[in-house]
Structure formats: structure tokens, C-alpha cells
Coordinates of C-alpha atoms in Angstrom, one line a residue:
X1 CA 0.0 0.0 0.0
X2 CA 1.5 3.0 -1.0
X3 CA 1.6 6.1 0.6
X4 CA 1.9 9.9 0.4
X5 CA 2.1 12.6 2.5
X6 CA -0.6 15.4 2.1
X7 CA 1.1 19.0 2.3
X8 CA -0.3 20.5 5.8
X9 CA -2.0 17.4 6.3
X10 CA -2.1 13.6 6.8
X11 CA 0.0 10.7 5.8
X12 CA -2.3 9.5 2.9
X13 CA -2.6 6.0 0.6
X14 CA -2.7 6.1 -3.0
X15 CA -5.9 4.1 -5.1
X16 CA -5.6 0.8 -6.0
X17 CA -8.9 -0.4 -7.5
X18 CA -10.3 -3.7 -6.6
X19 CA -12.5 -5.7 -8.4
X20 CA -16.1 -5.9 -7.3
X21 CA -18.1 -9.1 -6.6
X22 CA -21.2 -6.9 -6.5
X23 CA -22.4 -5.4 -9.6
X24 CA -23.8 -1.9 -8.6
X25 CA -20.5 -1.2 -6.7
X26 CA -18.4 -1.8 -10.1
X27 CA -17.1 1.7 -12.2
X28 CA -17.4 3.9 -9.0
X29 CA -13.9 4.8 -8.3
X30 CA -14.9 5.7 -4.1
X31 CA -16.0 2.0 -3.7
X32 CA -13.0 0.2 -5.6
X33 CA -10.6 2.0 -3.6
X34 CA -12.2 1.0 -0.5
X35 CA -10.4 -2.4 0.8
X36 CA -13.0 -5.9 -0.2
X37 CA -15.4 -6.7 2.2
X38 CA -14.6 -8.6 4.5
X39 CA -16.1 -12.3 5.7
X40 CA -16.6 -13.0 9.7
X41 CA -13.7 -14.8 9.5
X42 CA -11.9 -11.9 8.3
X43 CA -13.6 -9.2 10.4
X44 CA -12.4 -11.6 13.6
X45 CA -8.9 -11.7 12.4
X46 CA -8.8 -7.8 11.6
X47 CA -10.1 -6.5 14.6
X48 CA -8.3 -8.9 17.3
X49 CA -6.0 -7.3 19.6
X50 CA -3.7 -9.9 21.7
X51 CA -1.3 -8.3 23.9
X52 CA 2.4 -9.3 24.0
X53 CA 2.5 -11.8 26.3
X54 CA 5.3 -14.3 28.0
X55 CA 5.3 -16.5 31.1
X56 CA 8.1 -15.9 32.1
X57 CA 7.1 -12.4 32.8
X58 CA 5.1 -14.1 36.0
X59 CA 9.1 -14.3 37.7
X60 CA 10.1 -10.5 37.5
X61 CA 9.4 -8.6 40.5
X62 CA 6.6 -6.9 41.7
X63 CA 7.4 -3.3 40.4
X64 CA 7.6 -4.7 36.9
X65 CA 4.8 -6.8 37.0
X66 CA 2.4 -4.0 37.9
X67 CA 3.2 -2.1 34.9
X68 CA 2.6 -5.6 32.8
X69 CA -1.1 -6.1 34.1
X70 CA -1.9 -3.0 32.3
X71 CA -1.9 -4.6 29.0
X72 CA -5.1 -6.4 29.6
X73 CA -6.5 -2.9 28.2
X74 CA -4.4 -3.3 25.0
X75 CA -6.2 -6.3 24.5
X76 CA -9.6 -6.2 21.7
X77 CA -11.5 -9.1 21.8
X78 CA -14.5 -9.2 18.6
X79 CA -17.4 -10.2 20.1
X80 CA -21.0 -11.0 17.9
X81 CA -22.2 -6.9 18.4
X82 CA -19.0 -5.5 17.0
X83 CA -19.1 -8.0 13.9
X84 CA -22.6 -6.3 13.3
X85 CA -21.3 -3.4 13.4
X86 CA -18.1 -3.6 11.0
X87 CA -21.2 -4.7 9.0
X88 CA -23.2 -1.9 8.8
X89 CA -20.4 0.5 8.8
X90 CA -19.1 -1.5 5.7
X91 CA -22.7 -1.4 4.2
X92 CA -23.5 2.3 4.7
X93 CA -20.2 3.6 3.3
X94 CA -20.6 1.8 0.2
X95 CA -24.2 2.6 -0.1
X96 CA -24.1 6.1 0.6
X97 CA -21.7 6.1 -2.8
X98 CA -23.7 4.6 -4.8
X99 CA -25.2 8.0 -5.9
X100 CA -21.7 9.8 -6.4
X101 CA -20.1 8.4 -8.5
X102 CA -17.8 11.3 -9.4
X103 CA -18.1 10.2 -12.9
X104 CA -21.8 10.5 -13.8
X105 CA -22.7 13.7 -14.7
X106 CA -25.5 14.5 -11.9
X107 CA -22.0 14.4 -9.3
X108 CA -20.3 17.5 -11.0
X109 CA -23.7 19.2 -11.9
X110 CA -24.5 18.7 -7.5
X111 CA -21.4 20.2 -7.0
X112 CA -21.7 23.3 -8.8
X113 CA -25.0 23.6 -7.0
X114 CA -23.2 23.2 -4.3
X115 CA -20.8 26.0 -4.5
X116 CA -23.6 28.4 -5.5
X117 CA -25.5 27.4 -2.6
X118 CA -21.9 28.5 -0.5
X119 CA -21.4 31.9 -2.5
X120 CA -24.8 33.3 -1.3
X121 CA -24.9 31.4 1.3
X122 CA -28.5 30.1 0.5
X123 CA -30.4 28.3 3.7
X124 CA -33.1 26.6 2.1
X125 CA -31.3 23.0 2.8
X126 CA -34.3 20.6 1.5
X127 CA -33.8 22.2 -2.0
X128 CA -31.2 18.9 -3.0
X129 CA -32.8 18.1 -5.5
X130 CA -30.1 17.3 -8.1
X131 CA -27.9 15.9 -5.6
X132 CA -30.1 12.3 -5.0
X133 CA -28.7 10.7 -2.1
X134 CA -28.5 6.7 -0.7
X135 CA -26.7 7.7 2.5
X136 CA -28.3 5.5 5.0
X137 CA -27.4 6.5 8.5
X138 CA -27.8 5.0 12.1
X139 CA -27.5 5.6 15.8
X140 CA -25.8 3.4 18.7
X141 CA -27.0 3.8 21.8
X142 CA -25.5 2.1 24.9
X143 CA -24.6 2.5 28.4
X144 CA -21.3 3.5 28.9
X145 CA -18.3 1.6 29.9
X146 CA -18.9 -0.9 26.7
X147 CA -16.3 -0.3 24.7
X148 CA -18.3 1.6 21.7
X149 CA -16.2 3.8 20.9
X150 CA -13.1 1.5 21.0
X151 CA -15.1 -0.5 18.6
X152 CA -15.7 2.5 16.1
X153 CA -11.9 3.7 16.2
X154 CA -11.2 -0.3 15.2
X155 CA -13.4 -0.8 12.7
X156 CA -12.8 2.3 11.3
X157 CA -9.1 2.2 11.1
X158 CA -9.6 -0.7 8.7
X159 CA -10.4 1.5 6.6
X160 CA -7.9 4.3 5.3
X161 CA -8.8 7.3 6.0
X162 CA -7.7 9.2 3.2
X163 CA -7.4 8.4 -0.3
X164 CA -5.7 10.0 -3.2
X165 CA -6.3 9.2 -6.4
X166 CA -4.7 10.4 -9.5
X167 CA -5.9 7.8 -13.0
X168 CA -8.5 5.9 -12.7
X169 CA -8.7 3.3 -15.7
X170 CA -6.8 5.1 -18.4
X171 CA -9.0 8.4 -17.3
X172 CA -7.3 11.8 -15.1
X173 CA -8.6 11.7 -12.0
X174 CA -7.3 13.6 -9.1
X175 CA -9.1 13.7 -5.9
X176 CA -8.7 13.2 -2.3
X177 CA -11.6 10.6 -1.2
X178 CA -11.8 11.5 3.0
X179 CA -13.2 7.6 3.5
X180 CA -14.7 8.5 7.0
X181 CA -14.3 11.4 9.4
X182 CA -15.1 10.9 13.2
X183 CA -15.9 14.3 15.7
X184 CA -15.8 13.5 19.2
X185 CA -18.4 16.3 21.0
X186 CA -16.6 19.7 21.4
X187 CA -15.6 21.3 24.1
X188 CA -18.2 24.0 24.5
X189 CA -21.2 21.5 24.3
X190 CA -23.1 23.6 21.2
X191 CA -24.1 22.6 17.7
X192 CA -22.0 25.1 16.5
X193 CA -18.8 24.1 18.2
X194 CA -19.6 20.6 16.5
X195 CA -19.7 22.6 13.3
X196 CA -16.5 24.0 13.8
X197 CA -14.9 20.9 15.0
X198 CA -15.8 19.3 11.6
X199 CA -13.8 22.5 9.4
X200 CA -10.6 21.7 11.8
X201 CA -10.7 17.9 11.3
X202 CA -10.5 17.9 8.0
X203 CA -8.4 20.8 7.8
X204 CA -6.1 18.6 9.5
X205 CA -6.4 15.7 7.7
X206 CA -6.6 17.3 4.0
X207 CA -4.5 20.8 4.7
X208 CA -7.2 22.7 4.1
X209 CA -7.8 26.1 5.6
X210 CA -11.9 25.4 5.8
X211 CA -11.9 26.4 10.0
X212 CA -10.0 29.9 8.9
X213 CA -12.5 30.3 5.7
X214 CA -15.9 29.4 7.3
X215 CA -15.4 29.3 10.9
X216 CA -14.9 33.0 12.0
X217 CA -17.7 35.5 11.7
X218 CA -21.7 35.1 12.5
X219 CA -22.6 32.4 10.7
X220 CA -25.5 30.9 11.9
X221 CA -25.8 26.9 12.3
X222 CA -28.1 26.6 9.0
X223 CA -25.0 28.5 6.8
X224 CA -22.9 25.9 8.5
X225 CA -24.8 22.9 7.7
X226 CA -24.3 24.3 3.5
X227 CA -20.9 24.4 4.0
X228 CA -20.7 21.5 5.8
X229 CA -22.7 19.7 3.4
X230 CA -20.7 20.8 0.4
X231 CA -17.1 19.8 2.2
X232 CA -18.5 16.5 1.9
X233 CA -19.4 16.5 -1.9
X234 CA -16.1 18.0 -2.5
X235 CA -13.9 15.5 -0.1
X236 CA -15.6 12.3 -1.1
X237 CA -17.1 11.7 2.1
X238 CA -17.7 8.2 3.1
X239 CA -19.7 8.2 6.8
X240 CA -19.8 11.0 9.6
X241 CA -19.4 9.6 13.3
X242 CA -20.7 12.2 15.6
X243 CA -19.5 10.5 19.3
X244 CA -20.7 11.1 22.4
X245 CA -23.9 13.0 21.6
X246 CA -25.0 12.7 25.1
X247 CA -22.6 15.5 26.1
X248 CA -24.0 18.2 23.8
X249 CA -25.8 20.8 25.7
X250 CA -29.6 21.4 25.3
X251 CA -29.2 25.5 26.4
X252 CA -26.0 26.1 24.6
X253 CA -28.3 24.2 21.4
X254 CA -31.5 25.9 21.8
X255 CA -33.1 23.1 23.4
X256 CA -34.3 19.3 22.1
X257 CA -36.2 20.8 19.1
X258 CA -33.2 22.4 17.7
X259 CA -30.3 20.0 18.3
X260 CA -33.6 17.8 16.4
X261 CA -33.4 19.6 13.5
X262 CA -30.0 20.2 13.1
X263 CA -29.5 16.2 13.0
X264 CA -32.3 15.9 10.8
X265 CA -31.1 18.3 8.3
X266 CA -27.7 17.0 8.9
X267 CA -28.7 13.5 7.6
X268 CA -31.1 14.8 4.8
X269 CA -28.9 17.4 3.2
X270 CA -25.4 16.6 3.5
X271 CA -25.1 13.0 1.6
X272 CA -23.6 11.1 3.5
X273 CA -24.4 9.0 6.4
X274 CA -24.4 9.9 9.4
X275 CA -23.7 7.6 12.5
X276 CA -24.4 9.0 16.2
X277 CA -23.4 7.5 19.0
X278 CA -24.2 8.3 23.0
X279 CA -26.1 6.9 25.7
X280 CA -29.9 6.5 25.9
X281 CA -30.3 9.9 27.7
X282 CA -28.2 11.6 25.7
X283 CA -29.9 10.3 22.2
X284 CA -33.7 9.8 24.4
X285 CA -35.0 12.9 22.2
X286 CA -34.2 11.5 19.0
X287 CA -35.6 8.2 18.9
X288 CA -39.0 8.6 18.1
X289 CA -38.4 11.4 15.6
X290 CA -35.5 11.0 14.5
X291 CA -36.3 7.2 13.5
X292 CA -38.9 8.5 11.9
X293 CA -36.9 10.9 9.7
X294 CA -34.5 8.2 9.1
X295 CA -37.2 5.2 8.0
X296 CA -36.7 3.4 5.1
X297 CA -32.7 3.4 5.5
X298 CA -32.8 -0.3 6.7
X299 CA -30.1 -0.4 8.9
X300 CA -32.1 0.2 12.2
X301 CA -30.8 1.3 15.7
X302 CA -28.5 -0.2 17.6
X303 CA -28.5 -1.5 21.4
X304 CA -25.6 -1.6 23.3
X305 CA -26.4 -3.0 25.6
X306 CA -24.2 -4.6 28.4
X307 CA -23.2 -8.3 28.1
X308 CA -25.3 -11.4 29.5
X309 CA -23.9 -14.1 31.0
X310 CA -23.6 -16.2 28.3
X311 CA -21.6 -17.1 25.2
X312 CA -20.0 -14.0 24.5
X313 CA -19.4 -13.7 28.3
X314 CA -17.3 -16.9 28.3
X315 CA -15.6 -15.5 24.3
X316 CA -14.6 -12.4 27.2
X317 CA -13.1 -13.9 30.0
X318 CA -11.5 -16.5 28.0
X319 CA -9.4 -14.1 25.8
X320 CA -8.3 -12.0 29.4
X321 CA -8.0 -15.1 31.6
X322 CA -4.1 -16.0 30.0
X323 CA -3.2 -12.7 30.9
X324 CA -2.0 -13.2 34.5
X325 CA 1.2 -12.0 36.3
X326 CA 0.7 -13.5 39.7
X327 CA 3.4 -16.2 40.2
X328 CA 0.2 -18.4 40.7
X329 CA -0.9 -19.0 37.4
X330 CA -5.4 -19.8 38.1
X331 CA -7.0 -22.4 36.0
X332 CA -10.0 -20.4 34.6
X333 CA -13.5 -22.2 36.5
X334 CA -16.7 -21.2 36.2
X335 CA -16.7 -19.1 40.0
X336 CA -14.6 -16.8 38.5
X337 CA -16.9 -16.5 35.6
X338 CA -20.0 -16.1 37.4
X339 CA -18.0 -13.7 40.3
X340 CA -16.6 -11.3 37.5
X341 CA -20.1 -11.0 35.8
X342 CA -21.8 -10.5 39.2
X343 CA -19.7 -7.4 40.4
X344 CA -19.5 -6.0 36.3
X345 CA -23.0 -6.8 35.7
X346 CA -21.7 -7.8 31.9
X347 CA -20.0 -4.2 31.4
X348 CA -17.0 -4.8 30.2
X349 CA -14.8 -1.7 30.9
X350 CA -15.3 -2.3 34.8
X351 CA -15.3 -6.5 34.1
X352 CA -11.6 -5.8 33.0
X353 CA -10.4 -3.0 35.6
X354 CA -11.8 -5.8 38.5
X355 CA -9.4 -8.8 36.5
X356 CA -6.5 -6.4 36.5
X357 CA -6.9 -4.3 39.8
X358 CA -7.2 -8.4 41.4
X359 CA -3.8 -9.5 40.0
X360 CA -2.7 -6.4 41.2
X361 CA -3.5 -6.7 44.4
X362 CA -2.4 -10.2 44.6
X363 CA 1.3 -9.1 43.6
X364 CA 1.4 -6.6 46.1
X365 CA 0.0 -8.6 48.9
X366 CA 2.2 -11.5 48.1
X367 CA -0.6 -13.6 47.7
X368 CA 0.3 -14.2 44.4
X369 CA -2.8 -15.7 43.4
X370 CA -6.3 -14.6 42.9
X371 CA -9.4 -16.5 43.8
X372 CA -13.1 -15.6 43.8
X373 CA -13.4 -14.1 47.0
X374 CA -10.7 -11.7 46.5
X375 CA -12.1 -10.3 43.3
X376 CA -15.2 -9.8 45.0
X377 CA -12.9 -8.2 48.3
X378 CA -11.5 -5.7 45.3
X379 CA -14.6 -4.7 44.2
X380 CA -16.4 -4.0 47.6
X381 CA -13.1 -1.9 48.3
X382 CA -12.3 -0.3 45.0
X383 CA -15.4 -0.5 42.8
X384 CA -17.6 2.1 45.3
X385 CA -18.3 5.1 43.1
X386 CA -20.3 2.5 40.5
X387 CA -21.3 0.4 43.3
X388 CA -24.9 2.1 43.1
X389 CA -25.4 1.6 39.2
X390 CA -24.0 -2.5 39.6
X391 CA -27.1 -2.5 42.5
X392 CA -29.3 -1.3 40.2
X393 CA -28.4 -3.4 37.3
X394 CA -28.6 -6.3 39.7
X395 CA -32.2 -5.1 40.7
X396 CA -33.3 -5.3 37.1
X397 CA -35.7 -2.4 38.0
X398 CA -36.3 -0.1 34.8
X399 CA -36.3 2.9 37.1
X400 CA -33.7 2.5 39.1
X401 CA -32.0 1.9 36.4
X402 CA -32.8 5.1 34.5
X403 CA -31.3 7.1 37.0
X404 CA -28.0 5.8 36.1
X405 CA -27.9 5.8 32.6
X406 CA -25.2 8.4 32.1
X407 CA -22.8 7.4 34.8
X408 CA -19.2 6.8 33.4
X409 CA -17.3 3.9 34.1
X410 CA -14.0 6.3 34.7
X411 CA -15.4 6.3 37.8
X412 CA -13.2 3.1 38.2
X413 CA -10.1 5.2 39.1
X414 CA -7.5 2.5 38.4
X415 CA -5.0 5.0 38.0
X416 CA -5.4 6.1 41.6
X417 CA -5.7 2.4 42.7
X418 CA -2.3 1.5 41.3
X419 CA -0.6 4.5 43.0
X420 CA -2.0 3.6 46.5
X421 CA -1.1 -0.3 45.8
X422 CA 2.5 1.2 45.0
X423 CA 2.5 3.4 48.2
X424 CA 1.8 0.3 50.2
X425 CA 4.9 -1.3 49.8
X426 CA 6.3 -2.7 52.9
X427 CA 8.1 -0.1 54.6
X428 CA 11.7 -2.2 55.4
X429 CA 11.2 -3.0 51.5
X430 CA 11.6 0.7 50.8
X431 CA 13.7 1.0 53.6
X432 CA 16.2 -1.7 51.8
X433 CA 15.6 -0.4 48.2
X434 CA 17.1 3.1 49.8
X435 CA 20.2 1.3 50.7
X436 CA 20.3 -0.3 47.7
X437 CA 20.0 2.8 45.8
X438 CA 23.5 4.0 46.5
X439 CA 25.1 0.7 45.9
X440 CA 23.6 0.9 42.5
X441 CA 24.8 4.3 42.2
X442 CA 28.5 3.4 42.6
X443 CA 27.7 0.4 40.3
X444 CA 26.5 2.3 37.4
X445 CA 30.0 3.3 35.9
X446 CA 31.3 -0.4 36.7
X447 CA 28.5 -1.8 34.6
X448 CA 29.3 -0.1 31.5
X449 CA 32.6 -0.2 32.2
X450 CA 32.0 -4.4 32.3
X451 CA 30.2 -4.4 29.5
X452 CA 32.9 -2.8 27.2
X453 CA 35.5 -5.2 28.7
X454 CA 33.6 -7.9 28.1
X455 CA 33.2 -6.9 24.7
X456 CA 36.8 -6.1 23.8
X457 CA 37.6 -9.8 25.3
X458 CA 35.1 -11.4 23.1
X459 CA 36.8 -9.7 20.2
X460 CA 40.0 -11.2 21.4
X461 CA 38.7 -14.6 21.1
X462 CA 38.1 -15.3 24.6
X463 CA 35.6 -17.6 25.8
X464 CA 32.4 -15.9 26.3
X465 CA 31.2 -18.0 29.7
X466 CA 34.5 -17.5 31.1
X467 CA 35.1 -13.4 30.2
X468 CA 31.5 -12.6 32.1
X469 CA 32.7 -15.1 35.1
X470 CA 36.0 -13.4 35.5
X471 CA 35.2 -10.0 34.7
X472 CA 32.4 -10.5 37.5
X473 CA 35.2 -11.9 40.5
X474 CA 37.8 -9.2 39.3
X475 CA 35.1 -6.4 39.8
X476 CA 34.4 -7.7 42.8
X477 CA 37.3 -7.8 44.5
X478 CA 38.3 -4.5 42.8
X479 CA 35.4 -2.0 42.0
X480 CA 37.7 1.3 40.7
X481 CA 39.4 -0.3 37.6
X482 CA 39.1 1.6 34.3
X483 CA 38.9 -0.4 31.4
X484 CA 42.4 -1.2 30.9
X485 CA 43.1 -2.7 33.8
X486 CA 40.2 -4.4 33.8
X487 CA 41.0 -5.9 30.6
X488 CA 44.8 -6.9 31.7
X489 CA 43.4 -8.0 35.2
X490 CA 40.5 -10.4 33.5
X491 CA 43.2 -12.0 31.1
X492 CA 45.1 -12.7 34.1
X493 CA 42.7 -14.2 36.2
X494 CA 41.6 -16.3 32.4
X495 CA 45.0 -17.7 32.6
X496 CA 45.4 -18.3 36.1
X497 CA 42.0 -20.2 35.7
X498 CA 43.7 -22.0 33.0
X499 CA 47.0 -23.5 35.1
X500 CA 44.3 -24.2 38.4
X501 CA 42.1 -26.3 35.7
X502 CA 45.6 -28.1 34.2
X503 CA 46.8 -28.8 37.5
X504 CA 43.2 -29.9 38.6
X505 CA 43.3 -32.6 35.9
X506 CA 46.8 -33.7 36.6
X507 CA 45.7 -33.8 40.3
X508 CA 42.9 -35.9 39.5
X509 CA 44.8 -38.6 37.9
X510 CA 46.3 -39.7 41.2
X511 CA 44.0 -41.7 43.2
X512 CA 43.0 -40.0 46.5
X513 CA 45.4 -40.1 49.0
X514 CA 48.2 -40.5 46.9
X515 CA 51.6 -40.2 49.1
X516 CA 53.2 -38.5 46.3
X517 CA 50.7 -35.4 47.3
X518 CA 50.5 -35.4 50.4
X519 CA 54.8 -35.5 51.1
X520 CA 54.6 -32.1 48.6
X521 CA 51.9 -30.7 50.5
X522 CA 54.3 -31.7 53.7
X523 CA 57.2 -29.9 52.6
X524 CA 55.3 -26.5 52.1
X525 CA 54.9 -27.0 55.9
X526 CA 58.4 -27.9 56.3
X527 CA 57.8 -31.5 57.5
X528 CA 59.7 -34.7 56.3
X529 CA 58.2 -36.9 54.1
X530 CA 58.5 -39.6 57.4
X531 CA 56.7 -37.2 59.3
X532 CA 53.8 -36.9 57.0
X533 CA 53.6 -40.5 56.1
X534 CA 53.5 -40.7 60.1
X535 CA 50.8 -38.5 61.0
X536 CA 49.1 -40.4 57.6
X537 CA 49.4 -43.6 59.0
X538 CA 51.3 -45.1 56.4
X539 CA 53.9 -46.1 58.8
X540 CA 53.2 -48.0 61.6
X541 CA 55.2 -47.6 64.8
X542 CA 57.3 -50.9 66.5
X543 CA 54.1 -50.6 69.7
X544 CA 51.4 -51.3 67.4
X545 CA 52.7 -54.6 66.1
X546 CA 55.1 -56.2 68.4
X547 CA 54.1 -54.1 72.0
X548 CA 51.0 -55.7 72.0
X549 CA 50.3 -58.7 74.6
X550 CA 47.4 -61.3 75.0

């Protein structure tokens, strides 16, 4: 896939056109470039995450192991909703180009429209017309803490985001295709600032300067929406994500009826489609009109809702469970199923923080293991600000329920968990690690010292066992040597090594007590060879054999 880098902009891949399967996709230039559909199999393989993961890991201490259990978050497992989803997303960006096709006349002659519309600034936004449109848009609406908007980013980022293309089949065609385009909601919760945030993504992504252009001034929201609508003709547009609806503001919006219309006329005028995501009281004022304004686009709502306790549960906790640092490694049962789903209630943001926040507590304790009353223990203890939402859940009552419906699962401050599990480090631990510190301290230069003595022996030939093993007992015994001597001092002791393990072998081929050793070790004590074959019993004295009587 080759790629090219957009002045002011993005890094950006070049068309290649595949060939279509399905007939009413073939000759449109948008679709071919996009990559092929893909098959479950394929979605599965795409989207899976698996974090870097090695056993041995379980035998480093604490302090690293810690930082380890974090990669549970890495971690994307594809469970049956996000495989709908990939999908529809698939679906609706394909469909929503079936009417612009930049190579039927209808496309350019919408565009020109377009631009008029733009130079007078013209608000009558039904008036399209020319411009037919198949965008088929959709909303997802689910409690928080399930892990839709990680799904969107994944999905999406099968896709690339921006395409340039330059000959398509023999004919000049130069274009930048911006495949999808996601806005997160702004920081000043209004329709406007949602507006605005659209001009500076693609500013970013395509160099333009549309934020400087349109942005400034009184515009109101319905002169926004034309030129909003036109940047999409103009960029190819594949599918708006709008994120986190439920965090737009109803005064900053002019109220429900308002931030109504704006999506409606968002949907129906700027050809694309147009996916909105939040919770169900941030999207409750859409659902019956806004359904209605979107019927006959086929795609449908969806739920997202938290997880039962069933297959994809067990798909779940089967892809964390290998993840473990304790030294214990847990056979995976069906308590610690059932525990993890009874203090998550199936959401699967707080379902992971519990697995992790358990191992770490665990490694800290010394414990080293978890079981299912300790994950329960961690929740009670950790899992309080959300404790009230899991009760409801648990309850099943609707309206206890409701009252809950926005609360985030950042309430889970795992963060703040691991920096009180690192503060509770056993004082004479600390205590030790202090004195330690200044050891290490005075070690530092020797280490890189040892490592470039090392080297320069290896170079010489040495043995590499023996050059560590010696460099190791000669820093020991003397820590202030700069390389050079540590160099002359290490082939020293190699050779002194040498004569020990020569004279060891000769040694050994006397058998054990051989007199011939034991009269030289007698003469470095100055003793007679009779006087050591004496005290070694080799010669009897006249009393023991003839002194005797009876």
C-alpha cells in the first residue's frame, strides 16, 4: 500500500482499485478504492488485539509486573455486536456512494450547486434536488463503559482514512476521497462548536484552511450545515461519526427541538451517512423522531447494551484469563466466571479494571494468586463510586436503572488504585531499596565499564562464559578499575584459571590419598616426608605390632 504525504495534512494512501463481486459497486472509483469486504472470519482476524504476552514475565518482580497487568487494556476481543457493526459500517459507506459516483454527470452538476449554494450562502437546505442521495445512516446507543467507541476507532481504522487518487482506468482523476471522518463532542457542548470541529478535522487531515475560511464571523448553524454539506461532496465523504452525543448541551443548542433539526437536516442534506453515538439519555429525544426521519434506510438502531452471561461472556473472560502475572498461574473455572459477571453486571470496561486491579492486588499482597473471593474483596473496596449503578443493574428495576444511565465507568479510578497499591509497599522494602540505591549508584559506571571489557575480550577470542565469570570476581574484588586494567586484570585471572584447571586434571589422575601429594603438601609446611607418612598412617610404629600382649 502506497503512501503519500498530504502537504499541511495527513499521511495518505494512493488508489488501487479492486474488483467488485457486486455489480452496482463496479465503475465507481470511491468503492473500488475501498479495501474488499470482508467475511466473519476476516472481520475476527482484523479487529483482534492480543497483547504481548510471555510466562516468564510471572518471575520478574513486583514493580515490573504492575506495569505488565496493564496490557489487559491493549487487549480487543470481537465479540457477535462488534461483527454487526463492521457490517453496517461497511454497508452504509458503500451505499451512501452509490449516488456519487464522481463520474456521472449528476455528481459534478450537484457540486456546482453546491458552491452556488456557498457563494450566497443560500439556507433553504431541502432544496437537494439534483444531488439524489443513498446515505443511509444510524445511531448506537449504549450504556457506557462498553467499549463503543473503542469499537468505532477499530473498525474504522480498517479503513484508510484518506485516499488520493490520480488515474482511474486510463482516465485523469485527481481527488482526495476522506473515506470516513469521526468528531468526538466539542468542548463547549453547542451545535456550533460541532460545526467548527468538523472544518478543523479535515483541515487537518486534508491541509485545508476550511476552519479559517468558514469558521470565523456570525454564521449561523443553518449556513454551517451548507458548507458543511458541500465539504463532503467535495472530499468524497464516506460516513460521519458524531461520538458522544450525550454530552451536547440542550441550552448552549436551543433546546431538544433544535439539536432535532440540526440532525435531521444534517442526515437529509449533506449526503452522506451519518452515524451518532451516546447513551440513551443523551440520544432519548431523537428516537421517536429521529427514527422516523431516518425510515426506510434499513439499517435500524443499535443497542448496546451490556453483556449477559452467556456465550459472548465466556468469548470475554476466556481471551483475558491468560493474561495473568501473579506467580500463581489460576486455572480459569466457572466461579470466577460467574464472580466477575456478578460485580461487572456484563460491562466490560469495569469487568476488565476488576481482573486487572485483582492481580494487582495479589502481587502486592504477596498472595500471588487470585481467587473468587478476592475479586469480590477488590470490588467492595475499589469498585464504590459505581457500586450504586452494579445494585441497580442487579435489581433489574427499569427505574432505578434510568437514574443511572449516564454514569461513566471512569469512575473506576484505576490509576489512583495502582498508585495507592504502589505506596503500600512494605516499609523495610523501601527502607532496603534506599540502601540499595546508592550501591547501584557506585555500580553504574562499573556496569558499563563491564560491558565494554567484556566486549573487547570477546573480540580477542576469549571464551564468552568465562570473560563474564572473571570480569564478574575481578570487579568484585576490585570495584575502581578503568577499562584497561580491567581488561589486563580479567586475562590474568583467564589464565590463572587456565594453570588451576591443568593442574586440577593432573591432580585428579592420582588416586585419593596418593603419598606423592600429600609429602609435597608436607614440605610446604616444612615437614619430612617420614613425618607426613606418620601422622598419615602409612607407617606403623614398633608398639602397634610387636608391643602388643594377649
Amino acid at each position: 500500500m502506497n503512501k503519500v504525504i498530504i502537504p499541511n495534512g495527513c499521511d495518505a494512501v494512493v488508489a488501487r482499485y479492486g474488483e467488485q463481486v457486486i455489480k452496482e459497486y463496479s465503475g465507481n472509483p470511491f468503492i473500488e478504492a475501498l479495501p474488499s469486504i470482508l467475511s466473519t472470519e476476516e472481520a475476527i482476524e482484523k479487529m483482534a488485539i492480543y497483547a504481548e504476552y510471555n510466562p516468564k514475565e510471572r518471575m520478574l518482580d513486583k514493580h515490573y509486573r504492575i506495569h505488565l497487568v496493564q496490557r489487559l487494556f491493549q487487549c480487543f476481543q470481537p465479540l457477535w455486536i462488534h461483527l454487526d457493526l463492521e457490517s453496517r459500517i461497511s454497508r452504509v459507506i458503500r451505499q451512501g456512494y452509490l449516488a456519487r459516483n464522481p463520474f456521472r454527470p449528476g455528481y459534478a452538476q450537484g457540486l456546482q450547486e453546491g458552491h452556488r449554494n456557498i457563494k450566497g450562502l443560500q439556507s433553504e437546505l431541502s432544496n437537494n434536488s439534483v444531488f439524489r442521495t443513498t446515505a443511509a445512516g444510524f445511531t448506537i446507543i449504549g450504556v457506557s463503559g462498553m467499549g463503543k467507541t473503542t469499537a468505532i476507532n477499530r473498525i474504522l481504522s480498517l479503513y484508510p482514512q484518506v485516499i488520493v487518487h490520480k488515474d482511474y482506468n486510463g482516465t485523469n482523476f485527481s481527488m482526495y476521497q476522506l473515506a470516513w471522518l469521526k468528531l468526538d463532542c466539542p468542548f463547549d457542548s453547542s451545535l456550533r462548536g460541532l460545526a467548527l470541529e468538523f472544518f478543523r478535522k479535515v483541515d487537518d487531515l486534508l491541509g485545508t484552511e476550511y476552519h479559517k475560511k468558514f469558521g470565523l464571523g456570525r454564521k449561523t448553524i443553518n449556513d454551517m450545515l451548507v458548507i458543511m454539506s458541500q465539504i463532503a461532496r467535495n472530499t468524497g465523504l464516506g460516513v460521519l461519526v458524531i461520538d458522544e452525543i450525550q454530552h451536547l448541551s440542550k441550552a448552549k443548542s436551543g433546546g431538544d427541538q433544535k439539536m432535532l433539526n440540526f440532525f435531521v437536516t444534517l442526515v437529509n442534506t449533506i449526503g452522506v451517512p451519518v452515524v451518532l453515538v451516546g447513551t440513551p439519555a443523551g440520544l432519548s429525544i431523537l428516537q421517536s423522531e429521529f427514527r422516523q426521519a431516518r425510515r426506510g434506510s434499513g439499517q435500524g438502531d443499535m443497542i448496546w447494551d451490556r453483556l449477559k452471561n452467556n456465550q459472548n461472556w465466556e468469548l470475554l473472560i476466556n481471551a483475558l484469563w491468560g493474561y495473568q502475572w501473579t506467580r500463581k498461574q489460576i486455572p480459569l473455572t466457572d466461579d470466577f466466571k460467574n464472580i466477575l459477571y456478578e460485580e461487572s453486571q456484563g460491562i466490560i470496561d469495569i469487568a476488565v479494571k476488576l481482573y486487572a486491579m485483582s492481580q494487582i492486588e495479589a502481587i502486592m499482597t504477596g498472595k500471588e494468586g487470585i481467587t473468587p473471593e478476592s475479586i469480590s474483596q477488590v470490588a467492595s473496596k475499589h469498585l464504590q463510586l459505581v457500586k450504586p449503578m452494579i445494585q441497580a443493574l442487579k435489581s433489574g428495576d427499569i427505574s432505578k436503572i434510568a437514574k443511572f444511565e449516564d454514569i461513566s465507568t471512569v469512575d473506576v479510578d484505576f490509576l489512583g488504585f495502582m498508585d495507592r497499591e504502589r505506596a503500600s509497599i512494605d516499609l523495610q522494602m523501601r527502607m532496603e531499596a534506599i540502601k540499595r540505591t546508592q550501591k547501584k549508584k557506585e555500580q553504574e559506571m562499573s556496569i558499563s565499564i563491564k560491558e565494554k571489557a567484556i566486549l573487547k575480550l570477546i573480540e580477542l577470542d576469549f571464551e564468552p562464559t568465562e570473560v563474564q565469570k572473571v570480569v564478574e570476581e575481578v570487579t568484585e574484588k576490585e570495584a575502581n578499575l578503568d577499562i584497561n586494567e580491567l581488561v589486563v586484570k580479567t586475562i590474568q585471572g583467564i589464565s590463572a584459571s587456565t594453570k588451576r584447571n591443568k593442574k586440577r586434571k593432573k591432580e585428579e589422575s592420582f588416586v585419593e590419598n596418593d603419598i606423592r601429594i600429600l609429602v609435597v603438601e608436607g614440605r610446604k609446611e616444612n615437614k619430612t616426608a617420614y613425618e607426613v607418612l606418620g601422622n598419615g598412617g602409612f607407617i606403623k610404629s614398633y608398639e602397634c605390632d610387636f608391643g602388643k600382649t594377649g
